[in-house]
PDB file of C-alpha atoms and ligand atoms in Angstrom:
ATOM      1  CA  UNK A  95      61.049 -45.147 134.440  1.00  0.00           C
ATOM      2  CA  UNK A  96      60.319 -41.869 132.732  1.00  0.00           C
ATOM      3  CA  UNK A  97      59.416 -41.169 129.770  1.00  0.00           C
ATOM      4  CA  UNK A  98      61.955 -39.048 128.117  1.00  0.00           C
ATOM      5  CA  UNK A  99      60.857 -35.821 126.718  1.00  0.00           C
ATOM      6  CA  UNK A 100      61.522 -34.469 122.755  1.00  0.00           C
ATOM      7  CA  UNK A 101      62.923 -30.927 122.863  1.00  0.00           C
ATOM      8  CA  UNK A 102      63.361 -31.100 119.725  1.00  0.00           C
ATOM      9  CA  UNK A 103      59.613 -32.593 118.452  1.00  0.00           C
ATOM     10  CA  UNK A 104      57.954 -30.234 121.004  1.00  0.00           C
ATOM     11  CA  UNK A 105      59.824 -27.148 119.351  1.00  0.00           C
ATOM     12  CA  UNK A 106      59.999 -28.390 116.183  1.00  0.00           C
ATOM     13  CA  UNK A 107      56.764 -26.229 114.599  1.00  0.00           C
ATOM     14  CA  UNK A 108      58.460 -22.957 116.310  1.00  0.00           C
ATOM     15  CA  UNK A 109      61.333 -23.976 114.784  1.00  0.00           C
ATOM     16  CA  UNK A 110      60.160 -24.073 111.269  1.00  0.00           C
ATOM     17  CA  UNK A 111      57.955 -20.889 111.743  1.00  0.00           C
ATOM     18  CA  UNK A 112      61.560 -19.242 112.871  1.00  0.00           C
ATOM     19  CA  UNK A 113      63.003 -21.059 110.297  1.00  0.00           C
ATOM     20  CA  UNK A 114      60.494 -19.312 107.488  1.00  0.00           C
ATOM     21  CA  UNK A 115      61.056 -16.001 108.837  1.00  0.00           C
ATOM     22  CA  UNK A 116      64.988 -16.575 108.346  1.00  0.00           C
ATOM     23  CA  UNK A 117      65.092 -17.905 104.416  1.00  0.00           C
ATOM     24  CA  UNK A 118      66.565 -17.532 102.973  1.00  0.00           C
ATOM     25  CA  UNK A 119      70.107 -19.624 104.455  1.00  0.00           C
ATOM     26  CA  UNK A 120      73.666 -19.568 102.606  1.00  0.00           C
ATOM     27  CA  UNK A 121      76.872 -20.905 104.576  1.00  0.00           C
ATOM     28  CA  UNK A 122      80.056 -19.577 104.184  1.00  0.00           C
ATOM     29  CA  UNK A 123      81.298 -15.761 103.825  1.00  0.00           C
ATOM     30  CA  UNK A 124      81.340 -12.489 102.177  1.00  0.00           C
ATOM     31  CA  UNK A 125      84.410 -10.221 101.540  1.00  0.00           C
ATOM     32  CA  UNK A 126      85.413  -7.216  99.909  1.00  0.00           C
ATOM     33  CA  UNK A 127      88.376  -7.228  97.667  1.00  0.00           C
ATOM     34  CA  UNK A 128      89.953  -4.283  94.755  1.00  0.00           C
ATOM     35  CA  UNK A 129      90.966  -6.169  91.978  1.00  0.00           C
ATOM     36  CA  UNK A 130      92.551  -4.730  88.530  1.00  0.00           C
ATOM     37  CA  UNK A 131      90.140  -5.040  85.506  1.00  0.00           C
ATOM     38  CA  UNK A 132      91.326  -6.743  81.828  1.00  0.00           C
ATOM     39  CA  UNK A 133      90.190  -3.373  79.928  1.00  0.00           C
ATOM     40  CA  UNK A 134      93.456  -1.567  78.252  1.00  0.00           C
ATOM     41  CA  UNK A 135      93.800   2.354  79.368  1.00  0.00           C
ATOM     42  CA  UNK A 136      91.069   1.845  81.921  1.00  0.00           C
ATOM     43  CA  UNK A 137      91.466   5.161  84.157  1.00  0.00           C
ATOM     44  CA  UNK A 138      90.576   3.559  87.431  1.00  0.00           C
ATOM     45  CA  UNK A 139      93.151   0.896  87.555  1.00  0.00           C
ATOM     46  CA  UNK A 140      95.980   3.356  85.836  1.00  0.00           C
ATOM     47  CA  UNK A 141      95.192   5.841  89.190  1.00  0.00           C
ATOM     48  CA  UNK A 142      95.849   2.473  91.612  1.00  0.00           C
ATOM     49  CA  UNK A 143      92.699   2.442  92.822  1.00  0.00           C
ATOM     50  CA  UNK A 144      91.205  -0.560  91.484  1.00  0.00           C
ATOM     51  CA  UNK A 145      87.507  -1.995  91.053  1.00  0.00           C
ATOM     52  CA  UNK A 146      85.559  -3.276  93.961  1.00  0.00           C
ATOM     53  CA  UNK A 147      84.218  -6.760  93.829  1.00  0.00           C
ATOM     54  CA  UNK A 148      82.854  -9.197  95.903  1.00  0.00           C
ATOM     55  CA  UNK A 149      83.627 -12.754  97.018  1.00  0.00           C
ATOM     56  CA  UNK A 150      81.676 -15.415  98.321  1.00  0.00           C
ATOM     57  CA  UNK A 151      84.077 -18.008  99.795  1.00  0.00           C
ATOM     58  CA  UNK A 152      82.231 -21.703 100.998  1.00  0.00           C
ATOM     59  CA  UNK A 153      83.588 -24.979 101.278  1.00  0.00           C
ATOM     60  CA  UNK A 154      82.485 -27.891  99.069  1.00  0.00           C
ATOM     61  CA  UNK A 155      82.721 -31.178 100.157  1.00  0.00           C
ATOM     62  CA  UNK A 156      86.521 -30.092 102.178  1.00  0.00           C
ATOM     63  CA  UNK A 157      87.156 -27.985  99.107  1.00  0.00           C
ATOM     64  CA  UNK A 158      87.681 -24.183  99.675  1.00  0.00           C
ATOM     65  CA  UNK A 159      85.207 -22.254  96.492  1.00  0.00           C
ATOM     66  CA  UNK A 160      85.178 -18.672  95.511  1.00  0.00           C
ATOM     67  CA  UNK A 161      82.651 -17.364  93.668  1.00  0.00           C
ATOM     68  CA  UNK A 162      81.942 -13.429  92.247  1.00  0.00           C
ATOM     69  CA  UNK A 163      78.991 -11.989  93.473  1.00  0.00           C
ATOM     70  CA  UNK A 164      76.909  -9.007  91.334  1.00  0.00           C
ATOM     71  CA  UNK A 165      76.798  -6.330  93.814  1.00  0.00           C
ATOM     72  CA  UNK A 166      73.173  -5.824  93.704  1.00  0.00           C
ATOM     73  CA  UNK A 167      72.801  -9.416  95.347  1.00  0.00           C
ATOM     74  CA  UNK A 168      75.666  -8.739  98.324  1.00  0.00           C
ATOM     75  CA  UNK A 169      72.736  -7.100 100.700  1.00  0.00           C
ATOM     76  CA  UNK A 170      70.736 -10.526 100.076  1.00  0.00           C
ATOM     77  CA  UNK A 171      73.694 -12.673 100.871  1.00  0.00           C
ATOM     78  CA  UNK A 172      74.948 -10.954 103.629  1.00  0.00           C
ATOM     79  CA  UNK A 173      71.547 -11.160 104.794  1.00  0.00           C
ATOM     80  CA  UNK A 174      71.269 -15.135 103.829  1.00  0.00           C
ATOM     81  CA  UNK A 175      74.772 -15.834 105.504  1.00  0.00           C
ATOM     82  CA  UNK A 176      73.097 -14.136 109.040  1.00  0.00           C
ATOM     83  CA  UNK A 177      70.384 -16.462 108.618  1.00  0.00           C
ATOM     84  CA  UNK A 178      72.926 -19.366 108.290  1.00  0.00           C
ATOM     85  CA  UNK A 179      74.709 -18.521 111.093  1.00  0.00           C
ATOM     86  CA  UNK A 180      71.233 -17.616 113.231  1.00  0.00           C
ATOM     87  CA  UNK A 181      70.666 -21.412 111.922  1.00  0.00           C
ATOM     88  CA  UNK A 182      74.035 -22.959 112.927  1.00  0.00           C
ATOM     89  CA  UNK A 183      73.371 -21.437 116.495  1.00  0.00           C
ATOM     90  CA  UNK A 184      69.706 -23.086 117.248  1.00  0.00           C
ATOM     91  CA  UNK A 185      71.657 -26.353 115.944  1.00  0.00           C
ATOM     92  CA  UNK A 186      74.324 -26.003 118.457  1.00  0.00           C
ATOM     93  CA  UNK A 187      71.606 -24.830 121.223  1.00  0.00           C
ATOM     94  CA  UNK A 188      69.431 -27.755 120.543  1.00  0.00           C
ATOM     95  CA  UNK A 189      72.151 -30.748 120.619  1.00  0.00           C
ATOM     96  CA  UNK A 190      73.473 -29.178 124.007  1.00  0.00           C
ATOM     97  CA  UNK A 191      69.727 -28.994 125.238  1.00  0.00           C
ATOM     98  CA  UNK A 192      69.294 -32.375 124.415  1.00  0.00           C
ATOM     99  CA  UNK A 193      71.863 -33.861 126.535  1.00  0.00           C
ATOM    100  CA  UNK A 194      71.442 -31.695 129.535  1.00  0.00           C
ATOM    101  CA  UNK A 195      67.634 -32.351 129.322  1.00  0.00           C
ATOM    102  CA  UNK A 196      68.478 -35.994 128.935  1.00  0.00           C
ATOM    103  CA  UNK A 197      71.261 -36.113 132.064  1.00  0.00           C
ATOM    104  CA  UNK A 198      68.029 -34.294 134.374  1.00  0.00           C
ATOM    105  CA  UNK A 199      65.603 -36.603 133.545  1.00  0.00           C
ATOM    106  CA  UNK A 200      68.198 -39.196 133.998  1.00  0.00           C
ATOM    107  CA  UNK A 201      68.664 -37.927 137.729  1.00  0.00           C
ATOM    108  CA  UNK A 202      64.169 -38.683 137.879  1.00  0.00           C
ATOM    109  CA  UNK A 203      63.740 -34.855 138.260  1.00  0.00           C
ATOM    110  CA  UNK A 204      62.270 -33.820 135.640  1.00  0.00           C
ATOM    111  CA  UNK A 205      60.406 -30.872 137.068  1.00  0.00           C
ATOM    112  CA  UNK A 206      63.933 -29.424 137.215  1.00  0.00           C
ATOM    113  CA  UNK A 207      64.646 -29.928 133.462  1.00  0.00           C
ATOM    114  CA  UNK A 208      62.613 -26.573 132.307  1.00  0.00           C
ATOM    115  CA  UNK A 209      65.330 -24.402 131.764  1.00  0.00           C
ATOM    116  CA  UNK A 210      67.818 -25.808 129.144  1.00  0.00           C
ATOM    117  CA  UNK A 211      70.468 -24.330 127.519  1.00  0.00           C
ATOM    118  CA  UNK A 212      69.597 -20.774 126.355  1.00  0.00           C
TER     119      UNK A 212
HETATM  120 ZN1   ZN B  55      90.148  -1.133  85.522  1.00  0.00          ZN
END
């Protein structure tokens, strides 16, 4: 029989060079919220409008977490939660690659395992 092939040790030095140019990673996501603030008189919250802030919300081990972020790091974080995401997918890719690759070479043709899942 066959040797099976390693999609995932063949691609694996791509993978990290991708993986470089994506770092840095964060999981979980960003929103916008108007909150009141604790300062007596404070014009902004007497006119309704309220102060912008922003949440990061993740989940720790099945716990839901919220934590404040400084607005001059919400560019980087939105930017980090893409990458996560951009991570999550070549996960998913790869594990469904693996088994399709490993059902065609299964079948002995594996001149017709190039494709893979894109
Ligand atoms: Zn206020």
């Amino acid at each position: 029989m066959e040797k099976l092939r390693q999609p995932s040790l063949r691609d694996a030095a791509g993978l990290l060079a991708d993986v470089t140019r994506h770092w840095p990673m964060a999981k979980g996501s960003l929103a916008e919220v108007r909150k009141p603030c604790v300062r007596a008189n404070c014009p902004v919250c007497a006119s309704g409008r309220r102060h912008r802030a922003f949440l990061f919300s993740l989940t720790e081990k099945g716990r839901r977490r919220c934590l404040y972020v400084p607005a001059a790091l919400v560019p980087t974080l939105r930017q980090a939660i893409a990458n996560g995401r951009w991570m999550e997918e070549q996960m998913r890719r790869t594990g469904v690659r693996l088994i399709e690759e490993h059902r065609c070479a299964r079948r002995q043709r594996p001149s017709a395992c190039q494709g893979g899942a894109s």
